[in-house]
PDB file of C-alpha atoms in Angstrom:
ATOM      1  CA  MET A  18       0.000   0.000   0.000  1.00  0.00           C
ATOM      2  CA  GLY A  19       1.166   3.528  -0.682  1.00  0.00           C
ATOM      3  CA  LYS A  20       3.105   5.651   1.700  1.00  0.00           C
ATOM      4  CA  HIS A  21       0.043   7.709   2.585  1.00  0.00           C
ATOM      5  CA  GLY A  22      -2.482   4.858   2.430  1.00  0.00           C
ATOM      6  CA  ARG A  23      -4.266   3.295   5.370  1.00  0.00           C
ATOM      7  CA  GLU A  24      -2.249   0.685   7.212  1.00  0.00           C
ATOM      8  CA  LYS A  25      -3.417  -2.851   6.566  1.00  0.00           C
ATOM      9  CA  ARG A  26      -5.097  -4.418   9.606  1.00  0.00           C
ATOM     10  CA  LYS A  27      -3.152  -7.352  11.017  1.00  0.00           C
ATOM     11  CA  HIS A  28      -4.665 -10.775  11.339  1.00  0.00           C
ATOM     12  CA  PRO A  29      -5.345 -11.612  15.044  1.00  0.00           C
ATOM     13  CA  ASN A  30      -2.784 -14.402  14.900  1.00  0.00           C
ATOM     14  CA  GLN A  31      -0.089 -11.921  13.848  1.00  0.00           C
ATOM     15  CA  ASP A  32       0.315 -10.652  17.406  1.00  0.00           C
ATOM     16  CA  ARG A  33       0.999 -14.200  18.602  1.00  0.00           C
ATOM     17  CA  ALA A  34       3.491 -14.705  15.758  1.00  0.00           C
ATOM     18  CA  ASN A  35       5.261 -11.469  16.672  1.00  0.00           C
ATOM     19  CA  ASN A  36       5.380 -12.495  20.313  1.00  0.00           C
ATOM     20  CA  GLN A  37       6.822 -15.923  19.407  1.00  0.00           C
ATOM     21  CA  LYS A  38       9.551 -14.233  17.379  1.00  0.00           C
ATOM     22  CA  PHE A  39      10.291 -11.892  20.270  1.00  0.00           C
ATOM     23  CA  ASN A  40      10.586 -14.795  22.706  1.00  0.00           C
ATOM     24  CA  GLU A  41      13.079 -16.506  20.432  1.00  0.00           C
ATOM     25  CA  GLN A  42      15.176 -13.346  20.294  1.00  0.00           C
ATOM     26  CA  ALA A  43      14.881 -12.895  24.046  1.00  0.00           C
ATOM     27  CA  ALA A  44      16.406 -16.335  24.561  1.00  0.00           C
ATOM     28  CA  ALA A  45      19.448 -15.505  22.410  1.00  0.00           C
ATOM     29  CA  THR A  46      21.512 -13.681  25.040  1.00  0.00           C
ATOM     30  CA  LYS A  47      25.211 -13.955  25.857  1.00  0.00           C
ATOM     31  CA  THR A  48      25.280 -15.229  29.430  1.00  0.00           C
ATOM     32  CA  PRO A  49      26.878 -18.155  31.305  1.00  0.00           C
ATOM     33  CA  ALA A  50      25.580 -21.538  30.132  1.00  0.00           C
ATOM     34  CA  ALA A  51      25.437 -23.318  33.496  1.00  0.00           C
ATOM     35  CA  PRO A  52      23.230 -22.407  36.480  1.00  0.00           C
ATOM     36  CA  GLU A  53      25.017 -20.238  39.021  1.00  0.00           C
ATOM     37  CA  THR A  54      22.483 -20.275  41.868  1.00  0.00           C
ATOM     38  CA  ASP A  55      20.180 -22.989  43.217  1.00  0.00           C
ATOM     39  CA  VAL A  56      16.757 -21.359  43.248  1.00  0.00           C
ATOM     40  CA  ASN A  57      15.823 -23.323  46.373  1.00  0.00           C
ATOM     41  CA  SER A  58      18.654 -21.618  48.263  1.00  0.00           C
ATOM     42  CA  VAL A  59      17.224 -18.134  47.703  1.00  0.00           C
ATOM     43  CA  LYS A  60      16.045 -16.436  50.891  1.00  0.00           C
ATOM     44  CA  ALA A  61      15.133 -12.932  51.978  1.00  0.00           C
ATOM     45  CA  ARG A  62      18.332 -11.057  52.756  1.00  0.00           C
ATOM     46  CA  ASN A  63      16.908  -8.410  55.083  1.00  0.00           C
ATOM     47  CA  LYS A  64      13.806  -7.858  57.200  1.00  0.00           C
ATOM     48  CA  GLU A  65      12.190  -5.593  54.597  1.00  0.00           C
ATOM     49  CA  GLN A  66      12.260  -8.398  52.018  1.00  0.00           C
ATOM     50  CA  VAL A  67      10.729 -10.978  54.367  1.00  0.00           C
ATOM     51  CA  PRO A  68       7.006 -10.034  54.033  1.00  0.00           C
ATOM     52  CA  TYR A  69       7.370  -9.703  50.259  1.00  0.00           C
ATOM     53  CA  PHE A  70       9.121 -13.032  49.699  1.00  0.00           C
ATOM     54  CA  ASN A  71       6.766 -14.827  52.091  1.00  0.00           C
ATOM     55  CA  ALA A  72       3.751 -13.513  50.191  1.00  0.00           C
ATOM     56  CA  LEU A  73       5.245 -14.594  46.853  1.00  0.00           C
ATOM     57  CA  GLN A  74       5.465 -18.167  48.118  1.00  0.00           C
ATOM     58  CA  ASP A  75       2.126 -18.301  49.964  1.00  0.00           C
ATOM     59  CA  ALA A  76      -0.307 -20.586  48.119  1.00  0.00           C
ATOM     60  CA  ASP A  77      -3.271 -18.613  49.454  1.00  0.00           C
ATOM     61  CA  VAL A  78      -2.077 -15.268  48.062  1.00  0.00           C
ATOM     62  CA  LYS A  79      -3.255 -14.481  44.527  1.00  0.00           C
ATOM     63  CA  PHE A  80      -1.887 -10.942  44.223  1.00  0.00           C
ATOM     64  CA  THR A  81       1.345  -9.700  45.791  1.00  0.00           C
ATOM     65  CA  PHE A  82       2.131  -6.007  45.488  1.00  0.00           C
ATOM     66  CA  GLY A  83       5.802  -5.153  45.957  1.00  0.00           C
ATOM     67  CA  LEU A  84       6.402  -1.411  46.099  1.00  0.00           C
ATOM     68  CA  GLY A  85       9.840   0.003  46.766  1.00  0.00           C
ATOM     69  CA  PRO A  86      12.929   1.679  45.314  1.00  0.00           C
ATOM     70  CA  ALA A  87      15.414   0.247  42.848  1.00  0.00           C
ATOM     71  CA  GLY A  88      17.787  -2.415  44.138  1.00  0.00           C
ATOM     72  CA  THR A  89      15.494  -3.949  46.768  1.00  0.00           C
ATOM     73  CA  GLY A  90      15.405  -7.337  45.008  1.00  0.00           C
ATOM     74  CA  LYS A  91      11.780  -7.187  43.871  1.00  0.00           C
ATOM     75  CA  THR A  92      12.354  -8.784  40.466  1.00  0.00           C
ATOM     76  CA  TYR A  93      15.000 -11.256  41.649  1.00  0.00           C
ATOM     77  CA  LEU A  94      12.801 -12.651  44.413  1.00  0.00           C
ATOM     78  CA  ALA A  95       9.728 -12.778  42.155  1.00  0.00           C
ATOM     79  CA  VAL A  96      11.583 -14.841  39.547  1.00  0.00           C
ATOM     80  CA  ALA A  97      12.895 -17.190  42.253  1.00  0.00           C
ATOM     81  CA  ALA A  98       9.404 -17.683  43.702  1.00  0.00           C
ATOM     82  CA  ALA A  99       7.923 -18.235  40.231  1.00  0.00           C
ATOM     83  CA  LEU A 100      10.505 -20.889  39.346  1.00  0.00           C
ATOM     84  CA  LYS A 101       9.875 -22.712  42.615  1.00  0.00           C
ATOM     85  CA  ARG A 102       6.169 -22.848  41.773  1.00  0.00           C
ATOM     86  CA  LEU A 103       6.896 -24.000  38.223  1.00  0.00           C
ATOM     87  CA  GLU A 104       9.269 -26.769  39.335  1.00  0.00           C
ATOM     88  CA  ALA A 105       6.772 -27.930  41.978  1.00  0.00           C
ATOM     89  CA  GLY A 106       4.040 -28.177  39.345  1.00  0.00           C
ATOM     90  CA  ASP A 107       1.877 -25.540  41.027  1.00  0.00           C
ATOM     91  CA  VAL A 108       1.784 -23.524  37.778  1.00  0.00           C
ATOM     92  CA  ARG A 109       2.353 -24.465  34.150  1.00  0.00           C
ATOM     93  CA  SER A 110       3.968 -21.253  32.935  1.00  0.00           C
ATOM     94  CA  ILE A 111       5.644 -18.028  33.960  1.00  0.00           C
ATOM     95  CA  LEU A 112       4.519 -14.877  32.168  1.00  0.00           C
ATOM     96  CA  LEU A 113       6.593 -11.689  32.273  1.00  0.00           C
ATOM     97  CA  VAL A 114       4.808  -8.429  31.497  1.00  0.00           C
ATOM     98  CA  ARG A 115       6.903  -5.289  31.265  1.00  0.00           C
ATOM     99  CA  PRO A 116       6.350  -1.884  29.622  1.00  0.00           C
ATOM    100  CA  ALA A 117       8.551  -0.886  26.697  1.00  0.00           C
ATOM    101  CA  LEU A 118       9.234   2.542  28.141  1.00  0.00           C
ATOM    102  CA  GLU A 119      12.391   3.628  29.902  1.00  0.00           C
ATOM    103  CA  ALA A 120      13.923   6.956  30.898  1.00  0.00           C
ATOM    104  CA  GLY A 121      11.292   8.947  29.059  1.00  0.00           C
ATOM    105  CA  GLN A 122      12.056   7.337  25.688  1.00  0.00           C
ATOM    106  CA  LYS A 123       9.705   5.590  23.272  1.00  0.00           C
ATOM    107  CA  ILE A 124      10.786   2.542  21.277  1.00  0.00           C
ATOM    108  CA  GLY A 125       9.891   4.132  17.933  1.00  0.00           C
ATOM    109  CA  PHE A 126      13.309   5.785  17.663  1.00  0.00           C
ATOM    110  CA  LEU A 127      15.123   2.434  17.995  1.00  0.00           C
ATOM    111  CA  PRO A 128      16.246   0.534  14.879  1.00  0.00           C
ATOM    112  CA  GLY A 129      14.902  -2.879  13.921  1.00  0.00           C
ATOM    113  CA  SER A 130      11.615  -4.767  13.997  1.00  0.00           C
ATOM    114  CA  PRO A 131       9.150  -4.394  16.904  1.00  0.00           C
ATOM    115  CA  GLU A 132      10.503  -7.606  18.417  1.00  0.00           C
ATOM    116  CA  GLU A 133      14.112  -6.380  18.125  1.00  0.00           C
ATOM    117  CA  LYS A 134      13.090  -3.090  19.733  1.00  0.00           C
ATOM    118  CA  LEU A 135      11.517  -4.889  22.700  1.00  0.00           C
ATOM    119  CA  ALA A 136      14.265  -7.449  23.380  1.00  0.00           C
ATOM    120  CA  PRO A 137      16.588  -5.087  25.347  1.00  0.00           C
ATOM    121  CA  TYR A 138      13.855  -4.412  27.914  1.00  0.00           C
ATOM    122  CA  TYR A 139      13.965  -8.037  29.080  1.00  0.00           C
ATOM    123  CA  ILE A 140      17.722  -8.655  29.187  1.00  0.00           C
ATOM    124  CA  GLU A 141      18.031  -8.181  32.952  1.00  0.00           C
ATOM    125  CA  ILE A 142      15.138 -10.570  33.687  1.00  0.00           C
ATOM    126  CA  GLN A 143      16.551 -13.108  31.239  1.00  0.00           C
ATOM    127  CA  ASN A 144      19.851 -12.994  33.105  1.00  0.00           C
ATOM    128  CA  ILE A 145      18.090 -13.734  36.394  1.00  0.00           C
ATOM    129  CA  PHE A 146      16.378 -16.760  34.863  1.00  0.00           C
ATOM    130  CA  ILE A 147      19.644 -18.011  33.401  1.00  0.00           C
ATOM    131  CA  GLU A 148      21.394 -17.575  36.761  1.00  0.00           C
ATOM    132  CA  PHE A 149      18.894 -20.074  38.193  1.00  0.00           C
ATOM    133  CA  LEU A 150      18.358 -22.353  35.172  1.00  0.00           C
ATOM    134  CA  GLY A 151      21.381 -22.167  32.926  1.00  0.00           C
ATOM    135  CA  LYS A 152      21.092 -21.001  29.341  1.00  0.00           C
ATOM    136  CA  SER A 153      20.080 -24.338  27.809  1.00  0.00           C
ATOM    137  CA  LYS A 154      17.165 -24.980  30.155  1.00  0.00           C
ATOM    138  CA  PHE A 155      16.060 -21.353  29.929  1.00  0.00           C
ATOM    139  CA  ASN A 156      15.977 -21.524  26.139  1.00  0.00           C
ATOM    140  CA  SER A 157      14.066 -24.799  26.295  1.00  0.00           C
ATOM    141  CA  LEU A 158      11.406 -23.335  28.603  1.00  0.00           C
ATOM    142  CA  VAL A 159      11.062 -20.226  26.419  1.00  0.00           C
ATOM    143  CA  ASN A 160      10.707 -22.284  23.243  1.00  0.00           C
ATOM    144  CA  SER A 161       8.089 -24.536  24.850  1.00  0.00           C
ATOM    145  CA  GLY A 162       6.065 -21.538  26.087  1.00  0.00           C
ATOM    146  CA  ALA A 163       6.656 -22.314  29.766  1.00  0.00           C
ATOM    147  CA  ILE A 164       8.334 -18.905  30.040  1.00  0.00           C
ATOM    148  CA  GLU A 165       6.786 -16.132  28.008  1.00  0.00           C
ATOM    149  CA  PHE A 166       7.615 -12.443  27.628  1.00  0.00           C
ATOM    150  CA  LEU A 167       4.598 -10.266  26.912  1.00  0.00           C
ATOM    151  CA  GLN A 168       3.580  -6.739  26.085  1.00  0.00           C
ATOM    152  CA  PRO A 169       0.131  -5.328  26.989  1.00  0.00           C
ATOM    153  CA  GLY A 170      -0.737  -5.039  23.295  1.00  0.00           C
ATOM    154  CA  PHE A 171      -0.407  -8.814  22.926  1.00  0.00           C
ATOM    155  CA  ILE A 172      -2.706  -9.890  25.751  1.00  0.00           C
ATOM    156  CA  ARG A 173      -6.176  -8.498  25.071  1.00  0.00           C
ATOM    157  CA  GLY A 174      -8.632 -11.347  24.856  1.00  0.00           C
ATOM    158  CA  ARG A 175      -6.318 -13.786  26.600  1.00  0.00           C
ATOM    159  CA  THR A 176      -6.967 -15.581  29.878  1.00  0.00           C
ATOM    160  CA  PHE A 177      -3.964 -16.528  31.978  1.00  0.00           C
ATOM    161  CA  LYS A 178      -4.627 -19.954  33.503  1.00  0.00           C
ATOM    162  CA  ASN A 179      -2.263 -21.828  35.841  1.00  0.00           C
ATOM    163  CA  SER A 180       0.387 -19.154  35.381  1.00  0.00           C
ATOM    164  CA  TYR A 181       2.697 -17.148  37.580  1.00  0.00           C
ATOM    165  CA  VAL A 182       2.415 -13.620  36.197  1.00  0.00           C
ATOM    166  CA  ILE A 183       5.168 -11.126  36.995  1.00  0.00           C
ATOM    167  CA  VAL A 184       4.280  -7.515  36.227  1.00  0.00           C
ATOM    168  CA  ASP A 185       7.607  -5.692  36.361  1.00  0.00           C
ATOM    169  CA  GLU A 186       8.266  -1.920  36.352  1.00  0.00           C
ATOM    170  CA  ALA A 187       4.550  -1.381  36.943  1.00  0.00           C
ATOM    171  CA  GLN A 188       5.118   2.295  37.709  1.00  0.00           C
ATOM    172  CA  ASN A 189       5.440   2.752  33.933  1.00  0.00           C
ATOM    173  CA  PHE A 190       1.927   1.441  33.281  1.00  0.00           C
ATOM    174  CA  THR A 191      -1.141   3.633  33.318  1.00  0.00           C
ATOM    175  CA  TYR A 192      -4.063   2.674  35.542  1.00  0.00           C
ATOM    176  CA  GLY A 193      -5.921   1.274  32.534  1.00  0.00           C
ATOM    177  CA  GLU A 194      -2.953  -0.837  31.430  1.00  0.00           C
ATOM    178  CA  ILE A 195      -2.468  -2.409  34.863  1.00  0.00           C
ATOM    179  CA  LYS A 196      -6.210  -3.088  35.012  1.00  0.00           C
ATOM    180  CA  THR A 197      -6.032  -4.816  31.622  1.00  0.00           C
ATOM    181  CA  VAL A 198      -3.077  -6.973  32.670  1.00  0.00           C
ATOM    182  CA  ALA A 199      -4.517  -7.895  36.076  1.00  0.00           C
ATOM    183  CA  SER A 200      -7.960  -8.749  34.698  1.00  0.00           C
ATOM    184  CA  ARG A 201      -6.441 -11.522  32.526  1.00  0.00           C
ATOM    185  CA  ILE A 202      -6.208 -13.687  35.661  1.00  0.00           C
ATOM    186  CA  GLY A 203      -7.821 -17.079  35.271  1.00  0.00           C
ATOM    187  CA  GLU A 204      -8.083 -20.275  37.265  1.00  0.00           C
ATOM    188  CA  GLY A 205      -4.908 -21.335  39.051  1.00  0.00           C
ATOM    189  CA  SER A 206      -2.937 -18.138  38.375  1.00  0.00           C
ATOM    190  CA  VAL A 207      -1.114 -15.811  40.747  1.00  0.00           C
ATOM    191  CA  TYR A 208       0.298 -12.339  40.216  1.00  0.00           C
ATOM    192  CA  CYS A 209       3.215 -10.294  41.453  1.00  0.00           C
ATOM    193  CA  ILE A 210       2.840  -6.592  40.632  1.00  0.00           C
ATOM    194  CA  MET A 211       5.913  -4.563  41.504  1.00  0.00           C
ATOM    195  CA  GLY A 212       7.508  -1.225  40.921  1.00  0.00           C
ATOM    196  CA  ASP A 213       8.814   2.027  42.345  1.00  0.00           C
ATOM    197  CA  PRO A 214       6.030   4.646  42.390  1.00  0.00           C
ATOM    198  CA  ASP A 215       8.632   7.401  42.855  1.00  0.00           C
ATOM    199  CA  GLN A 216      10.587   6.550  39.704  1.00  0.00           C
ATOM    200  CA  THR A 217       8.090   6.519  36.839  1.00  0.00           C
ATOM    201  CA  ASP A 218       9.230   7.353  33.309  1.00  0.00           C
ATOM    202  CA  LEU A 219       5.734   8.366  32.224  1.00  0.00           C
ATOM    203  CA  ARG A 220       5.279  12.030  31.367  1.00  0.00           C
ATOM    204  CA  PRO A 221       3.496  13.673  33.039  1.00  0.00           C
ATOM    205  CA  GLN A 222       4.221  11.559  36.109  1.00  0.00           C
ATOM    206  CA  HIS A 223       0.642  11.507  37.363  1.00  0.00           C
ATOM    207  CA  LEU A 224      -0.222   9.150  34.494  1.00  0.00           C
ATOM    208  CA  SER A 225       1.417   6.304  36.438  1.00  0.00           C
ATOM    209  CA  GLY A 226      -1.355   4.028  37.657  1.00  0.00           C
ATOM    210  CA  LEU A 227       0.536   1.830  40.129  1.00  0.00           C
ATOM    211  CA  ASN A 228      -0.417   3.649  43.329  1.00  0.00           C
ATOM    212  CA  ASP A 229      -4.037   4.169  42.284  1.00  0.00           C
ATOM    213  CA  PHE A 230      -4.461   0.542  41.227  1.00  0.00           C
ATOM    214  CA  ALA A 231      -2.999  -0.711  44.510  1.00  0.00           C
ATOM    215  CA  GLU A 232      -5.284   1.626  46.472  1.00  0.00           C
ATOM    216  CA  ALA A 233      -8.320   0.464  44.474  1.00  0.00           C
ATOM    217  CA  GLN A 234      -7.642  -3.166  45.409  1.00  0.00           C
ATOM    218  CA  LYS A 235      -7.641  -2.303  49.114  1.00  0.00           C
ATOM    219  CA  ILE A 236     -11.425  -1.862  48.848  1.00  0.00           C
ATOM    220  CA  ASN A 237     -11.712  -5.654  48.934  1.00  0.00           C
ATOM    221  CA  PRO A 238      -8.215  -7.115  49.356  1.00  0.00           C
ATOM    222  CA  ARG A 239      -9.234 -10.769  49.220  1.00  0.00           C
ATOM    223  CA  ASN A 240      -6.191 -13.017  48.746  1.00  0.00           C
ATOM    224  CA  MET A 241      -3.973  -9.960  48.348  1.00  0.00           C
ATOM    225  CA  VAL A 242      -0.847  -8.813  50.189  1.00  0.00           C
ATOM    226  CA  PHE A 243       0.611  -5.299  49.973  1.00  0.00           C
ATOM    227  CA  THR A 244       4.294  -4.927  50.844  1.00  0.00           C
ATOM    228  CA  PHE A 245       6.416  -1.801  50.975  1.00  0.00           C
ATOM    229  CA  MET A 246      10.199  -1.502  51.056  1.00  0.00           C
ATOM    230  CA  SER A 247      12.417   1.495  51.721  1.00  0.00           C
ATOM    231  CA  ALA A 248      16.033   2.316  50.940  1.00  0.00           C
ATOM    232  CA  LYS A 249      16.961   0.236  53.997  1.00  0.00           C
ATOM    233  CA  GLY A 250      16.022  -2.860  51.977  1.00  0.00           C
ATOM    234  CA  ILE A 251      18.371  -2.127  49.068  1.00  0.00           C
ATOM    235  CA  GLU A 252      20.737  -5.037  48.386  1.00  0.00           C
ATOM    236  CA  ARG A 253      22.137  -4.071  44.976  1.00  0.00           C
ATOM    237  CA  SER A 254      25.114  -2.229  46.493  1.00  0.00           C
ATOM    238  CA  PRO A 255      25.953   0.223  49.281  1.00  0.00           C
ATOM    239  CA  GLU A 256      26.425   2.878  46.598  1.00  0.00           C
ATOM    240  CA  CYS A 257      22.926   2.287  45.249  1.00  0.00           C
ATOM    241  CA  ARG A 258      21.487   2.751  48.733  1.00  0.00           C
ATOM    242  CA  THR A 259      23.473   5.987  49.178  1.00  0.00           C
ATOM    243  CA  ILE A 260      22.215   7.370  45.866  1.00  0.00           C
ATOM    244  CA  ILE A 261      18.580   6.584  46.651  1.00  0.00           C
ATOM    245  CA  GLU A 262      18.823   8.008  50.177  1.00  0.00           C
ATOM    246  CA  ASN A 263      20.560  11.176  48.963  1.00  0.00           C
ATOM    247  CA  CYS A 264      17.956  11.737  46.256  1.00  0.00           C
ATOM    248  CA  ALA A 265      15.108  11.167  48.724  1.00  0.00           C
ATOM    249  CA  ALA A 266      16.582  13.690  51.179  1.00  0.00           C
ATOM    250  CA  TYR A 267      17.144  16.254  48.427  1.00  0.00           C
ATOM    251  CA  GLU A 268      13.656  15.847  46.993  1.00  0.00           C
ATOM    252  CA  LYS A 269      12.096  16.145  50.457  1.00  0.00           C
ATOM    253  CA  SER A 270      14.075  19.313  51.160  1.00  0.00           C
ATOM    254  CA  ARG A 271      13.137  20.823  47.814  1.00  0.00           C
ATOM    255  CA  GLU A 272       9.460  20.068  48.375  1.00  0.00           C
ATOM    256  CA  GLU A 273       9.609  21.667  51.846  1.00  0.00           C
ATOM    257  CA  GLN A 274      11.185  24.782  50.359  1.00  0.00           C
ATOM    258  CA  ARG A 275       8.430  25.026  47.780  1.00  0.00           C
ATOM    259  CA  THR A 276       5.766  24.636  50.440  1.00  0.00           C
ATOM    260  CA  THR A 277       7.201  27.275  52.768  1.00  0.00           C
ATOM    261  CA  ALA A 278       8.294  29.800  50.109  1.00  0.00           C
ATOM    262  CA  LYS A 279       6.447  33.113  50.150  1.00  0.00           C
ATOM    263  CA  PRO A 280       4.408  33.961  47.028  1.00  0.00           C
ATOM    264  CA  GLN A 281       6.092  36.655  44.949  1.00  0.00           C
ATOM    265  CA  MET A 282       5.027  38.982  42.137  1.00  0.00           C
ATOM    266  CA  ASN A 283       7.553  40.156  39.516  1.00  0.00           C
ATOM    267  CA  GLY A 284      10.420  39.135  41.774  1.00  0.00           C
ATOM    268  CA  HIS A 285       9.142  41.185  44.758  1.00  0.00           C
ATOM    269  CA  ASP A 286       7.066  40.367  47.777  1.00  0.00           C
ATOM    270  CA  PRO A 287       3.423  41.248  47.198  1.00  0.00           C
ATOM    271  CA  ALA A 288       2.211  44.459  48.784  1.00  0.00           C
ATOM    272  CA  PRO A 289       0.244  43.995  52.017  1.00  0.00           C
ATOM    273  CA  VAL A 290      -3.529  44.121  51.680  1.00  0.00           C
TER     274      VAL A 290
END
């Protein structure tokens, strides 16, 4: 069709074909071949992680919300808990849902096909899986569909049954997108929804739906657990904790200055009334 013509509508199966191609590319990553960590040895490393990791492994919990800053182990622990459930036969698949939006950028400027554009956003999660599984087993599970990487545009109309669904970087979803992802839940599935509400890349920031969605679920929190971590729970590195704490202190101070500042007109204090 011509340059200015209407785009041809894709066949419904095209989204699944695109997602299959993406999964194959996601598996092709340069990482160690052998497992480095026994998933059954993973434990909470500080008291802030304990409620979160316990909820992830609790058979009675259907939704775990993990809110906290970068470096607190939210994704690492979720992957470990999901693999334990998969190996025990409690679920048949692990589904990873993550927004293709980082640092205020959109994927349109990136070269390559849509699948090639999306692949970099899952590299870190792939590396966690391969740390626990080894590259060969990871690739096998991806190719069989037991591990699947998804985008919100690929899931409308689907029902997630007997799956462990990890919703990562949820602060970069709008309220409507999180609602769409969460409402896919079917029989035998569990969800982990995690993110840092203070570090959204959406512009304007109020478009982030993570806090509002979590608050909405507190109306009837049946089979749900809400966990919150602070900078004290950061395990990535001491430097990461220092950065997060410094930024939090600076942002708090700046907000206090804005709140207490006198209103001015044309650079001068307003005349008394």
